[in-house]
Coordinates of C-alpha atoms in Angstrom, one line a residue:
M1 CA -31.2 25.8 8.4
R2 CA -29.6 22.4 8.8
R3 CA -27.3 23.0 5.8
A4 CA -26.4 26.4 7.1
L5 CA -25.5 25.1 10.5
R6 CA -23.5 22.3 8.9
G7 CA -21.6 24.8 6.7
L8 CA -21.0 27.1 9.7
G9 CA -19.6 24.2 11.7
V10 CA -17.3 23.2 8.8
A11 CA -16.1 26.8 8.4
A12 CA -15.4 27.1 12.2
V13 CA -13.3 23.9 12.1
L14 CA -11.4 25.2 9.1
V15 CA -10.7 28.5 10.7
F16 CA -9.6 26.8 14.0
T17 CA -7.4 24.4 12.0
L18 CA -5.8 26.8 9.5
F19 CA -5.3 29.8 11.7
P20 CA -2.0 28.6 13.1
V21 CA -0.8 27.7 9.6
W22 CA -1.7 31.2 8.3
L23 CA -0.1 32.9 11.3
M24 CA 3.1 30.9 10.6
V25 CA 3.2 31.7 6.9
A26 CA 2.3 35.4 7.5
T27 CA 5.1 35.8 10.0
A28 CA 7.5 34.1 7.7
L29 CA 6.6 36.4 4.8
N30 CA 6.8 39.5 6.9
G31 CA 9.9 41.7 6.8
R32 CA 12.6 40.9 9.3
A33 CA 12.1 44.3 11.0
N34 CA 8.4 43.5 11.6
A35 CA 8.8 39.8 12.5
G36 CA 8.0 40.4 16.1
S37 CA 4.7 42.2 15.4
R38 CA 1.4 40.5 16.2
S39 CA -0.2 41.6 12.9
L40 CA -2.2 38.8 11.2
W41 CA -1.3 40.3 7.8
P42 CA 2.3 40.9 6.6
Q43 CA 3.2 44.5 6.7
E44 CA 6.0 43.9 4.1
W45 CA 5.8 40.9 1.8
T46 CA 9.3 39.5 1.4
L47 CA 11.2 36.3 1.3
D48 CA 14.1 37.6 3.3
N49 CA 13.4 35.3 6.2
F50 CA 13.6 32.2 3.9
T51 CA 16.8 33.5 2.3
F52 CA 18.3 34.0 5.7
V53 CA 17.2 30.6 7.0
I54 CA 18.5 28.7 4.0
G55 CA 21.7 30.8 3.5
E56 CA 23.1 32.0 6.8
G57 CA 21.1 29.7 8.9
G58 CA 22.3 26.6 7.0
F59 CA 18.8 25.1 7.0
G60 CA 19.1 23.7 3.5
R61 CA 21.6 21.2 4.9
Y62 CA 19.2 20.3 7.7
L63 CA 16.4 19.7 5.2
L64 CA 18.7 17.4 3.1
N65 CA 19.7 15.4 6.2
S66 CA 16.1 15.0 7.3
L67 CA 15.1 14.0 3.8
L68 CA 17.8 11.3 3.6
V69 CA 16.9 10.0 7.1
G70 CA 13.2 10.0 6.3
L71 CA 13.4 8.3 3.0
G72 CA 15.9 5.8 4.3
T73 CA 13.6 4.9 7.2
V74 CA 10.6 4.6 4.8
L75 CA 12.4 2.4 2.3
A76 CA 14.2 0.1 4.8
G77 CA 11.1 0.0 7.0
A78 CA 8.7 -0.9 4.2
L79 CA 10.9 -3.8 3.0
L80 CA 11.6 -5.2 6.5
A81 CA 8.0 -4.8 7.7
L82 CA 6.5 -6.4 4.7
L83 CA 8.8 -9.4 4.9
A84 CA 8.2 -9.7 8.7
A85 CA 4.4 -9.4 8.1
V86 CA 4.5 -12.2 5.6
A87 CA 6.5 -14.4 7.9
V88 CA 4.1 -14.0 10.9
S89 CA 1.0 -14.3 8.8
R90 CA 1.8 -17.1 6.4
F91 CA 4.3 -19.3 8.3
R92 CA 3.8 -21.3 11.5
F93 CA 6.9 -21.5 13.7
R94 CA 7.8 -21.8 17.4
F95 CA 7.3 -18.6 19.5
R96 CA 5.2 -17.0 16.8
T97 CA 2.7 -15.7 19.3
S98 CA 5.5 -14.5 21.5
V99 CA 7.0 -12.5 18.7
L100 CA 3.6 -10.8 18.1
V101 CA 3.3 -10.0 21.9
M102 CA 6.8 -8.6 21.9
I103 CA 5.9 -6.3 19.0
L104 CA 3.1 -4.9 21.1
I105 CA 5.2 -4.6 24.2
I106 CA 7.8 -2.5 22.3
Q107 CA 5.1 0.0 21.4
M108 CA 4.4 0.5 25.1
V109 CA 7.9 1.4 26.1
P110 CA 8.4 5.2 26.5
V111 CA 10.9 6.8 24.2
E112 CA 12.7 8.6 27.0
A113 CA 13.5 5.2 28.7
L114 CA 15.4 4.1 25.6
V115 CA 17.6 7.1 25.0
I116 CA 20.5 6.1 27.3
P117 CA 20.6 2.4 26.3
L118 CA 20.5 3.2 22.6
F119 CA 23.1 5.9 23.0
I120 CA 25.5 3.4 24.7
Q121 CA 24.9 0.8 22.1
A122 CA 25.3 3.3 19.2
R123 CA 28.6 4.5 20.8
S124 CA 29.9 1.0 21.1
L125 CA 29.1 0.4 17.4
G126 CA 30.5 3.7 16.2
A127 CA 27.2 4.8 14.9
L128 CA 27.0 8.1 16.8
D129 CA 26.9 11.3 14.8
T130 CA 25.9 9.5 11.6
L131 CA 22.7 9.6 9.6
L132 CA 22.8 5.8 9.2
G133 CA 22.8 5.3 12.9
L134 CA 19.8 7.7 13.2
V135 CA 18.0 5.7 10.5
V136 CA 18.5 2.4 12.4
V137 CA 17.2 4.0 15.6
Y138 CA 14.0 5.3 13.8
L139 CA 13.5 1.8 12.3
A140 CA 13.4 0.4 15.8
F141 CA 10.4 2.6 16.6
S142 CA 8.5 2.5 13.3
L143 CA 8.9 -1.3 12.5
P144 CA 6.6 -2.6 15.3
F145 CA 3.7 -0.5 14.2
A146 CA 4.4 -1.2 10.5
I147 CA 4.6 -5.0 11.1
W148 CA 1.4 -5.1 13.1
T149 CA -0.5 -3.1 10.6
L150 CA 0.8 -5.0 7.5
R151 CA 0.1 -8.3 9.2
G152 CA -3.6 -7.6 8.9
F153 CA -3.4 -6.8 5.2
V154 CA -1.3 -9.9 4.4
A155 CA -3.6 -12.1 6.4
A156 CA -6.6 -10.7 4.5
V157 CA -5.1 -11.8 1.2
P158 CA -6.6 -15.3 0.3
V159 CA -4.0 -18.1 0.3
E160 CA -5.8 -19.5 -2.8
L161 CA -4.4 -16.6 -4.9
E162 CA -0.9 -17.6 -4.0
E163 CA -1.6 -21.2 -4.7
A164 CA -3.1 -20.3 -8.1
A165 CA 0.1 -18.4 -8.9
Y166 CA 2.2 -21.4 -8.0
L167 CA 0.1 -23.6 -10.2
D168 CA 0.6 -21.3 -13.1
G169 CA 4.4 -21.7 -12.7
A170 CA 5.2 -18.5 -10.8
S171 CA 8.1 -18.5 -8.4
W172 CA 7.9 -17.2 -4.9
G173 CA 9.5 -14.0 -5.9
R174 CA 7.2 -13.6 -8.9
M175 CA 4.1 -14.3 -6.7
F176 CA 5.3 -11.8 -4.1
W177 CA 5.9 -9.0 -6.6
S178 CA 2.9 -9.5 -8.9
V179 CA 0.2 -10.9 -6.6
L180 CA 0.9 -10.1 -2.9
L181 CA 2.5 -6.6 -3.2
P182 CA -0.3 -4.9 -5.2
L183 CA -2.9 -6.2 -2.7
V184 CA -1.1 -4.9 0.4
A185 CA 0.1 -1.7 -1.3
P186 CA -2.5 0.5 0.5
G187 CA -1.3 -0.7 3.9
L188 CA 2.3 -0.3 2.9
V189 CA 1.7 3.4 2.0
A190 CA -0.1 4.0 5.3
T191 CA 2.8 2.6 7.3
S192 CA 5.3 4.6 5.1
V193 CA 3.5 7.8 5.9
F194 CA 3.7 7.1 9.6
S195 CA 7.4 6.2 9.4
F196 CA 8.2 9.3 7.4
I197 CA 6.4 11.7 9.8
T198 CA 8.0 9.9 12.8
A199 CA 11.5 10.3 11.3
W200 CA 10.9 13.8 10.1
N201 CA 9.6 15.3 13.4
E202 CA 11.7 13.3 15.9
F203 CA 13.8 15.5 18.2
I204 CA 15.2 13.7 21.2
F205 CA 17.3 11.1 19.5
A206 CA 18.5 13.5 16.8
L207 CA 19.6 15.9 19.5
T208 CA 21.3 13.2 21.6
F209 CA 23.0 11.3 18.8
M210 CA 24.2 14.3 16.7
A211 CA 27.2 16.4 17.8
D212 CA 28.2 17.9 14.5
Q213 CA 25.9 20.7 13.3
D214 CA 26.3 19.5 9.7
N215 CA 24.4 16.3 10.7
Y216 CA 21.5 18.1 12.4
T217 CA 18.0 17.3 11.2
V218 CA 15.3 20.0 10.9
A219 CA 13.9 19.5 14.3
V220 CA 17.3 20.1 15.9
G221 CA 18.3 22.8 13.5
L222 CA 15.2 24.8 14.3
R223 CA 16.6 25.3 17.8
R224 CA 19.4 27.6 16.4
F225 CA 17.0 30.4 15.9
F226 CA 16.0 30.5 19.6
G227 CA 18.6 32.7 21.4
Q228 CA 19.3 33.1 25.1
Y229 CA 18.1 36.7 25.1
G230 CA 15.6 36.7 22.2
T231 CA 14.0 34.8 19.4
D232 CA 14.1 35.5 15.7
W233 CA 10.4 34.8 15.1
G234 CA 10.7 35.5 11.4
A235 CA 13.4 32.9 11.0
V236 CA 11.6 30.4 13.2
M237 CA 8.4 30.7 11.2
A238 CA 10.2 30.5 7.9
A239 CA 12.0 27.4 9.1
S240 CA 8.8 25.9 10.4
T241 CA 7.2 26.5 7.0
L242 CA 10.0 24.8 5.2
I243 CA 9.6 21.8 7.7
T244 CA 5.9 21.6 6.9
V245 CA 6.2 21.6 3.1
P246 CA 7.9 18.2 2.5
V247 CA 5.4 16.4 4.8
M248 CA 2.5 18.0 2.9
V249 CA 4.0 17.0 -0.5
F250 CA 4.6 13.4 0.7
F251 CA 1.1 13.2 2.1
V252 CA -0.4 14.6 -1.2
I253 CA 1.5 12.0 -3.2
A254 CA 0.4 9.1 -1.0
Q255 CA -3.1 10.4 -0.3
K256 CA -5.0 8.1 -2.7
R257 CA -3.3 5.0 -1.5
L258 CA -3.5 6.1 2.1
T259 CA -7.2 6.6 1.9
D260 CA -7.7 3.2 0.3
G261 CA -5.5 1.7 3.1
L262 CA -7.5 3.3 5.9
V263 CA -10.8 2.2 4.4
A264 CA -9.6 -1.3 3.7
G265 CA -8.2 -1.6 7.2
A266 CA -11.5 -0.5 8.7
V267 CA -13.5 -3.1 6.6
K268 CA -11.0 -5.9 7.2
G269 CA -10.8 -5.2 10.9

């Protein structure tokens, strides 16, 4: 009875979790003429919605833009966060505690309060309507969390390992690449997943900073299928499915390291 109840609970959670996903995919695979129906099963299996979204809707361009912005945020954020985490964990300098406190304070500031100041700053730097400017903005939001998380991983690595590498003749760069980086890799992957999802799903800054439709990201491009007098639900669900797939692929690739990072962080904390 206990196993049956446990299995029933798991099944209920799965149904509750996967039902919106199934409804999205079923509507996307339904014919365009039947896209507005409330059927839970496609009346006509077709890829017309995906063809329309990628072709006439220009969603392929939006996917490429979001992919470039997301990967740029992940790569730049991982490098800067790891170097900053090493600095605040291994070195002693003035205002070190103040830097850590400021990192926490930045996390508390609402995103809406920073839209106008960042817009004015980006305009003065000529970074409006550019993917690079959007990457810099996303770095400002993902770096504090990444630095604070990686700081715990770097601090958990014994200093004796680094000293042993120095005694064996390794340079600082060799020690960083061969000793420190493999040990903090789980935390690096965990922060990279967070940075990618943040950059992929962000809407407010992408809408405010981008004027040219060719520079839209997927979150802003999805808005094109909502009309003033009606909504093309087949196109909306097809675009939503295309938005979900890259995040799932990225998560599956990083799943092993992400699980190790979460478990290690729980133990070390």
